[in-house]
């Protein structure tokens, strides 16, 4: 397969790992060699894990030649510094392909393998169904593997594709030598259905209501199959020798059919083989489906002992076999929908790094950063450790940067607002910025027995996002349900942070840097003012004119005052007498986050909080001073995410002096979630080349060698803040809507029209599709809005002046 | 530093780690960037560990220019895929040098750094004293760092070298975010001596008899110093910011002098700065010495609860400060002796890969693979896990391959024989092949409640090595002490394994592959026959003529019978009716280890067990069939140590068919400890190019990128079997001696004389030195034996016929 979507990663790109798995299902990832890695389907992150004996093998016998058998993985390069070498069950000692390439635009991975010694070509398309606006069909605990096998030779060739899978449903454990150990009870059975054959992995020793209860099912639609329900239960590593000799013998599997569960020791490994005879030049597709069912999880963030609850998918499915049957039944439509979305993502009219970023930053919402419970509630960590979430509580200040899920699964995004405003907003409007109460837990850390500080960007971010969710959904029942919380939260904000009533927060302002700013400063103030305006807009929608006018007036007051206090002629500073009176301020520093509140306001149709020329000047200062093209001499005493000759946007700089003795923590760091919103702001102001340069630098750091292209970290893997990349989309298309009032507006950036055509997707709760604006031969512009799911009945569509909308 | 000893490893060689540390002291390693890593000084392996805040900083202020401050480490390339980036206390965010090179011939590491922005050049020589034949002076718990600073500019330059060290004596622990945590009580004090200044790291909260009790001392002989007994005890990561600002401010350290131990939380970090003013063109050397004292360890192999004992160095020293004073006092002689040995190792007349291998394979005896207790007993694991030993018991079959320590520290090697023959040899001569009894423990694993199988290559290897130790020492008191054990062990061997008395072992023969061979086979038989001859030689030395004649006769009988049974015309096979009657045989396979018993006999002066032409033919078969120059298509279902396009010698192959259904485990593996002895055998037979090709391939795999050049693994890091590389030395020089009879013999391989001069070291218990054989202008050959330590009074030296020995 020489043509593919997205960037290509060779076998040496050891960090590339494309996550399969749905919303709230966990993941298993495909590495650049084609190896299955990072088995995170057991309700926990699990970076670096793998399953023994789990790989695909190809065995090919061309007419008149010898059999060739290869593990369908690329070569293993890199460091080999293990204390005991690679264990036999890694399969790394087995013959494999000479080359492999991983590519793909999320949600579809593409792999191809090549080896001159192998008589057939093999490529793979792998995905978990992804259907925008439909989290249930995007949350199926499964992975689909479509193998395309081509016989380029002039003679027929018998080909076996053998998918081997360790019984991880019975647990995965190793002794200190890496030998497999298990508690016994592992038994794999085969089920023959009309259209597919399945190996089922269950363990009767484990109660269905136990936390560790798990099922796996591996199936294929091949008509000619063979299988092993167990590899040899022998000594040492004989199971590998025996399997390999069986496969390489005649390409077909012989079953041991032990008929009993395993005793204490290794679990069984199952192998399912699809056999096809390819005529000269023929190509065939063989599909395997892996499904899992690990329904039970603890109802807590981090406690080791807590009541059990279930994943949302346990509302939909009763077993791994049930998932399997559903996927096979609906395979055509699920495949079509997934490819359609991928095609939109890979062809939209944005520079390649931006397209790449948009697809990649969908991942967090389908990673272990998020979970979705059977009670319908959706929660998110900030990100993940290798083996646990980090940090807990759907943190309001981190998630306020995220736009991806609001568009793709607005129903889930609204659910988070519901929790925030109906559970976590107290009677006085104080909002706990981490959700603990639904689990009967208390968020206390860091403040001893005091109530945690309210978080200004988090709290105002919730109000802004309530407005966004309302715009996208027009869901009045939902808005009504949260509205009293919104009122209390907004009132608390100005009463708590703006005690002198000048429209500027000036008290102790806890924020996303996990510290407190003091005095007037751009991050707090613009978030505050944007939040007031969003609150006013929501009040207006609710007919609450008194609050609408009050908050609007307060915002007006603050806007003027803010410029007086903080504008230094080039950008906004923190207005503070002694920058060292408290540690962790920024003072005269150019804060990269300073315009974030403004950007929210822009993208959500709330208008300018400060004059446009100040926005432009500030963006220019940020770009000029904070975007570094070398970190070689950079003295960063904080966490290091970017280094040596990489490029990146630091959080703050002090080109005009005035650096505090202890600047705010994180000030020297580089966060992709922040780089994206600056890029989006640059794009929204028409600076597409600077925006592209930022995003290109960011994505270049995620090159598969140094970092995983599908995992942007900050305080954890698959960090939620990185979903700010989806601010790029409305920044590019000028998309704003109000589904209550029934209108959508497009105003694509002029520079995107240089190619005479601009194609960008749009999303609302009721429909999603593509906006296309094309120059005609007569020089005029036409626009179309193509609906790919849902409908826009009765929705007015506004396009730029002079553009003719085809309906 | 452009000239150095040994291969050079750039900063990107992330696997290179040069271990400092002495015999029985544990280690800390220098990475290719110059970073201190793998802190294994706490009586346990600890690969991958590091100490926070621990690095050297250079700050330079040339006259009339600006100050430049850099961490004295090379750039950090490679993968950056951590879930939370690099923690501030790694220092990775700080400015550092653009390039670094690690080189050195063990035991001396050499590092150099370069950066165009830094006005001075800095190089480092680092070592722990190494004195052949003197394990006490080779077992000092210290590391010496000689920094050479050169000012190449035309103006004077003030230079500060600041060595920062975390108080690991108070423990090293991190929370899940990587933040430092500790139990408190950390306090660093400064002591000013006449010739040096020391930071002492102790913790009064930890009792001196507690297992975790530890002390560190960091000192310098610089006359102008400044220091910090503690970095700032502040919040967040302010300690890094504060330290860096202090250093970069004026190049000198300001002490906080808290005067109290730390509370619960991070331990203190100490910094010691040496300040020098370099005139234009001037070079100065500044020395730092790190010493440690972690005296207490559990008296057990693996038990979590066991009585405490002490390291041998606790017999010599009372504290880290005591070590420090001793090292400074004896610095000149210790440095000279260490450099002298390194110079011999780096200049001997062997092809570069062989020199490289000989130096590198000294490491295991000074690694955590070995320990040396206060009662004088020396023990070895086979190797190490990242964080524990593996496997326990000074395993006789693994250690039988090792020759390095027998030459370098024969006293310690004899101690192991003492334990084997006086403790682990039972009344019936059955020898437990793993030493457990000195700790009051029992070795049972794998055999349930049965006595473990005796191990034929292990048991005969002990007899062979008793003969070797006797030859090297002539220590009759020692031989007398073990001799009854030797007699019982030899008698048990022929009674147990050769019940039909034909001189061939044919029962169940446990061996180093951790399985049992059945029937006549070359590994067992040649070990058996060599052991019989060694036993006979020892008997003769003890005047025990009866046993001498009996065992000699038995060996004669076996030699003839062995050829009848096992010679297939090209090599030796396993004589067995049904190779599948028992799993794990080799049958017709070409076993790479088959001549090991013969090689022992050759190197120890016991002569040929089989005709020379059979040895040559067999070596040719092994080399031809088992040395692979590509592993790409190799189907290895066992552990993988060599892969893809690497070269290596596999343990067995079946070019003539007859491969068992389940060949012996390890048959497809590659072990450096085996590659070395085959190379030595090839060299002993004059095939130097093939020997070099094997060793070159092996060492090329340890290129610093894929594997550590100073760590060859098998079943663990620093694997004891790899010390077989030292068989290369007698194979090259033909060195044999008998210090009881008072003679040494040299017969260097002819091919080594092609350069008209051959220089090779030799070692005995009483002396070591260099043998030099040179061609004179008149075509005649002269030999000299240069004694570098000890004396050879009364020792006869035999040189090849026609060579004139200068005395």
XYZ file of C-alpha atoms in Angstrom, chain A residues 14-15 70 74-99 115 176-178 228 232 234-242 244-245 256 302 384-386 389-392 445 513-515 583-584 631-641 643-646 659-663 665-666 668-669 705-708 711 713-717, chain B residues 14-15 70 74-99 115 176-178 228 232 234-242 244-245 256 302 384-386 389-392 445 513-515 583-584 631-641 643-646 659-663 665-666 668-669 705-708 711 713-717:
190
model
C 8.940 3.216 18.132
C 6.809 5.862 19.806
C 6.361 -14.449 8.847
C 7.983 -4.846 10.881
C 11.570 -5.270 12.053
C 12.587 -4.557 15.633
C 15.218 -1.854 15.673
C 16.270 0.449 18.466
C 17.671 -0.376 21.859
C 17.912 -3.979 22.986
C 19.119 -3.420 26.521
C 16.795 -5.703 28.464
C 18.380 -7.576 31.344
C 17.184 -10.921 30.006
C 16.751 -10.321 26.284
C 13.325 -10.539 24.703
C 11.145 -13.246 26.147
C 10.009 -15.952 23.718
C 6.364 -14.940 24.075
C 7.161 -11.550 22.561
C 7.621 -13.383 19.265
C 10.527 -11.036 18.567
C 12.780 -13.960 17.738
C 10.478 -15.084 14.932
C 10.919 -14.178 11.274
C 9.096 -11.003 10.398
C 8.719 -8.505 7.593
C 11.629 -6.359 6.481
C 9.621 -3.138 6.383
C 9.448 -8.184 2.421
C 10.168 -11.706 37.458
C 11.728 -13.580 34.550
C 8.877 -12.516 32.287
C -6.394 -23.515 18.101
C 0.531 -26.252 23.865
C 3.980 -27.494 27.844
C 7.120 -26.658 29.775
C 9.568 -23.865 29.206
C 8.594 -21.943 26.086
C 7.584 -24.955 24.085
C 4.257 -23.332 23.239
C 6.019 -20.943 20.888
C 8.083 -23.675 19.217
C 5.028 -25.844 18.852
C 5.459 -21.987 14.944
C 6.141 -25.520 13.748
C -5.210 -29.470 21.072
C -8.492 6.952 42.618
C -3.071 9.752 32.335
C -0.024 8.323 33.963
C 1.238 5.186 32.272
C -5.499 8.634 35.515
C -4.008 12.047 36.355
C -5.391 14.342 37.648
C -8.953 13.560 38.715
C -6.014 18.175 48.297
C -1.199 27.115 36.548
C -2.193 25.632 39.914
C -1.204 28.837 41.664
C 5.607 33.958 44.376
C 4.393 32.747 40.979
C 15.805 25.382 23.151
C 19.508 24.717 23.335
C 20.361 27.675 25.536
C 16.938 27.975 27.185
C 17.115 27.775 30.988
C 13.969 25.977 32.041
C 13.870 25.084 35.714
C 10.409 23.587 35.369
C 9.062 20.586 33.494
C 10.594 19.973 30.097
C 8.376 19.093 27.165
C 14.198 20.576 24.130
C 17.370 20.949 22.127
C 16.665 21.849 18.501
C 12.905 21.529 18.679
C 10.973 38.746 35.681
C 9.893 37.751 39.201
C 12.415 35.937 41.355
C 10.079 32.942 41.251
C 7.863 33.290 38.167
C 5.296 27.585 37.741
C 4.950 26.399 34.165
C 9.050 28.207 30.930
C 7.115 25.162 29.764
C 10.392 8.666 16.971
C 10.493 11.092 19.849
C 6.791 11.161 20.687
C 3.585 9.494 19.676
C -0.665 11.251 22.175
C 1.056 14.974 26.839
C 1.140 17.653 29.441
C 0.341 16.523 32.973
C -0.379 13.084 31.531
C -0.945 11.186 28.325
C 21.849 6.404 25.369
C 22.695 2.854 26.399
C 25.981 25.144 31.403
C 25.737 16.493 26.477
C 22.430 17.121 24.714
C 19.391 14.986 25.399
C 18.276 13.349 22.199
C 16.124 10.295 21.685
C 12.574 9.639 22.754
C 10.770 12.140 24.935
C 7.597 10.207 25.540
C 7.186 10.587 29.293
C 3.645 11.087 30.509
C 4.600 14.259 32.368
C 7.680 15.501 30.532
C 11.012 15.666 32.319
C 10.777 16.682 35.944
C 12.614 19.885 36.899
C 15.003 17.990 39.164
C 16.371 16.099 36.167
C 17.976 19.379 35.111
C 17.123 18.450 31.529
C 15.520 21.832 30.961
C 18.772 23.621 31.796
C 21.324 24.788 29.221
C 23.905 22.133 28.525
C 26.735 21.349 26.149
C 26.115 20.810 22.464
C 28.268 17.693 22.241
C 30.029 23.830 22.909
C 3.725 9.538 41.440
C 4.314 12.919 39.834
C 8.047 12.492 40.226
C 25.648 25.086 49.570
C 16.330 26.164 48.856
C 10.924 26.017 48.987
C 7.676 25.111 47.286
C 7.135 23.657 43.857
C 10.469 23.383 42.030
C 11.830 26.650 43.292
C 15.012 24.916 44.438
C 16.099 24.506 40.827
C 15.273 28.102 39.892
C 17.033 29.362 42.980
C 20.457 28.208 38.826
C 20.031 31.905 39.509
C 21.350 28.879 53.184
C 16.772 -13.034 48.071
C 21.204 -8.957 37.706
C 17.685 -7.850 37.045
C 17.307 -4.090 36.871
C 20.249 -10.189 41.583
C 19.500 -13.091 39.229
C 20.046 -15.971 39.711
C 21.433 -16.699 43.180
C 13.806 -24.635 43.513
C 21.107 -25.098 29.838
C 18.998 -25.754 32.953
C 17.864 -29.093 31.515
C 12.658 -33.100 25.450
C 15.574 -30.671 25.236
C 19.035 -12.979 11.931
C 16.312 -11.632 9.710
C 14.870 -15.006 8.725
C 16.024 -16.872 11.818
C 13.129 -18.561 13.671
C 14.035 -18.313 17.330
C 11.269 -19.416 19.655
C 13.446 -18.814 22.704
C 14.953 -15.695 24.230
C 16.205 -13.143 21.764
C 19.564 -11.471 22.345
C 18.242 -9.803 15.958
C 17.675 -8.380 12.505
C 20.944 -7.500 10.774
C 23.224 -8.215 13.703
C 16.467 -31.507 14.947
C 14.417 -32.678 17.947
C 10.799 -31.651 18.092
C 11.690 -29.648 21.203
C 15.432 -28.923 21.099
C 16.086 -24.545 25.555
C 18.563 -21.862 24.621
C 18.613 -20.801 19.201
C 19.988 -18.159 21.505
C 23.034 2.789 21.054
C 21.483 -0.653 21.203
C 23.331 -1.999 24.223
C 25.793 -0.865 26.842
C 27.209 -4.565 30.231
C 23.632 -9.601 29.447
C 22.361 -13.130 29.343
C 20.105 -14.111 32.228
C 20.790 -10.697 33.729
C 22.993 -7.644 33.494
